[in-house]
Amino acid sequence: MNLFGDEFDRCVQLQETKADVMTRMEQKMIEAQTSFQEAHATIQTKTDMKILKMKADDLEGENLELFLMMKKSVRERHRRMR
C-alpha cells in the first residue's frame, strides 16, 4: 500500500513540475512576442522617418509644412509605442 502512495506522490510531483514548465514556457513566449512587436514598431518608425527625410529634400512651402506635420505624427506614434 505504501508503494502505491509513493507512486501517486511521484506522479503528482511530475504533474506539478509539468505545469510549472508549461507556465514558464507560456511566459517566455509572451515576452518574446512582445519583444518582437516592439522591435517591429521601432523598425517601422525608422523606415517611416527615412522615407519622410528623403521626401523632405524636394519639398517647399505648403508641402514642407505638411511634411513637418507628418514627421511630428510619426514621432508621436513612436513615443506612444514605448
Coordinates of C-alpha atoms in Angstrom, one line a residue:
M1 CA 0.0 0.0 0.0
N2 CA 2.9 2.3 0.8
L3 CA 4.3 1.7 -2.7
F4 CA 1.1 2.9 -4.3
G5 CA 1.2 6.1 -2.2
D6 CA 4.8 6.8 -3.2
E7 CA 4.0 6.3 -6.9
F8 CA 1.0 8.6 -6.5
D9 CA 3.0 11.3 -4.8
R10 CA 5.7 11.0 -7.6
C11 CA 3.0 11.3 -10.2
V12 CA 1.6 14.4 -8.6
Q13 CA 5.0 15.9 -8.3
L14 CA 5.6 15.3 -12.0
Q15 CA 2.3 16.8 -13.0
E16 CA 3.1 19.9 -10.8
T17 CA 6.6 20.2 -12.5
K18 CA 5.0 19.9 -15.9
A19 CA 2.5 22.6 -15.1
D20 CA 5.3 24.9 -13.8
V21 CA 7.4 24.3 -17.0
M22 CA 4.4 25.0 -19.2
T23 CA 3.6 28.2 -17.3
R24 CA 7.3 29.4 -17.8
M25 CA 7.2 28.5 -21.5
E26 CA 4.0 30.5 -21.9
Q27 CA 5.6 33.5 -20.1
K28 CA 8.7 33.2 -22.3
M29 CA 6.6 33.1 -25.5
I30 CA 4.6 36.2 -24.4
E31 CA 7.8 38.0 -23.6
A32 CA 9.3 37.0 -27.0
Q33 CA 6.2 38.1 -28.8
T34 CA 6.2 41.5 -27.0
S35 CA 9.9 42.0 -27.8
F36 CA 9.2 41.2 -31.5
Q37 CA 6.3 43.6 -31.6
E38 CA 8.4 46.4 -30.1
A39 CA 11.2 45.7 -32.5
H40 CA 8.9 45.7 -35.4
A41 CA 7.3 49.0 -34.3
T42 CA 10.8 50.6 -34.0
I43 CA 11.9 49.4 -37.4
Q44 CA 8.6 50.7 -38.9
T45 CA 9.1 54.1 -37.3
K46 CA 12.8 54.3 -38.5
T47 CA 11.6 53.3 -42.0
D48 CA 8.9 56.0 -42.0
M49 CA 11.4 58.6 -40.9
K50 CA 13.9 57.6 -43.6
I51 CA 11.1 57.9 -46.3
L52 CA 10.0 61.2 -44.9
K53 CA 13.6 62.5 -44.8
M54 CA 14.2 61.5 -48.4
K55 CA 11.0 63.3 -49.5
A56 CA 11.8 66.4 -47.5
D57 CA 14.7 67.3 -49.8
D58 CA 12.2 68.0 -52.6
L59 CA 9.6 70.0 -50.6
E60 CA 8.9 73.7 -50.4
G61 CA 6.1 75.9 -48.9
E62 CA 2.9 74.1 -48.0
N63 CA 4.4 70.7 -48.9
L64 CA 7.2 71.4 -46.4
E65 CA 4.7 72.2 -43.7
L66 CA 2.8 69.0 -44.4
F67 CA 6.0 67.1 -44.3
L68 CA 6.8 68.6 -40.9
M69 CA 3.4 67.7 -39.6
M70 CA 3.8 64.1 -40.8
K71 CA 7.2 63.9 -39.2
K72 CA 5.8 65.1 -35.9
S73 CA 3.0 62.5 -36.2
V74 CA 5.5 59.7 -36.7
R75 CA 7.5 60.8 -33.7
E76 CA 4.4 61.0 -31.5
R77 CA 3.3 57.5 -32.6
H78 CA 6.8 56.2 -31.7
R79 CA 6.6 57.8 -28.3
R80 CA 3.2 56.2 -27.6
M81 CA 4.5 52.8 -28.5
R82 CA 7.3 53.0 -25.9

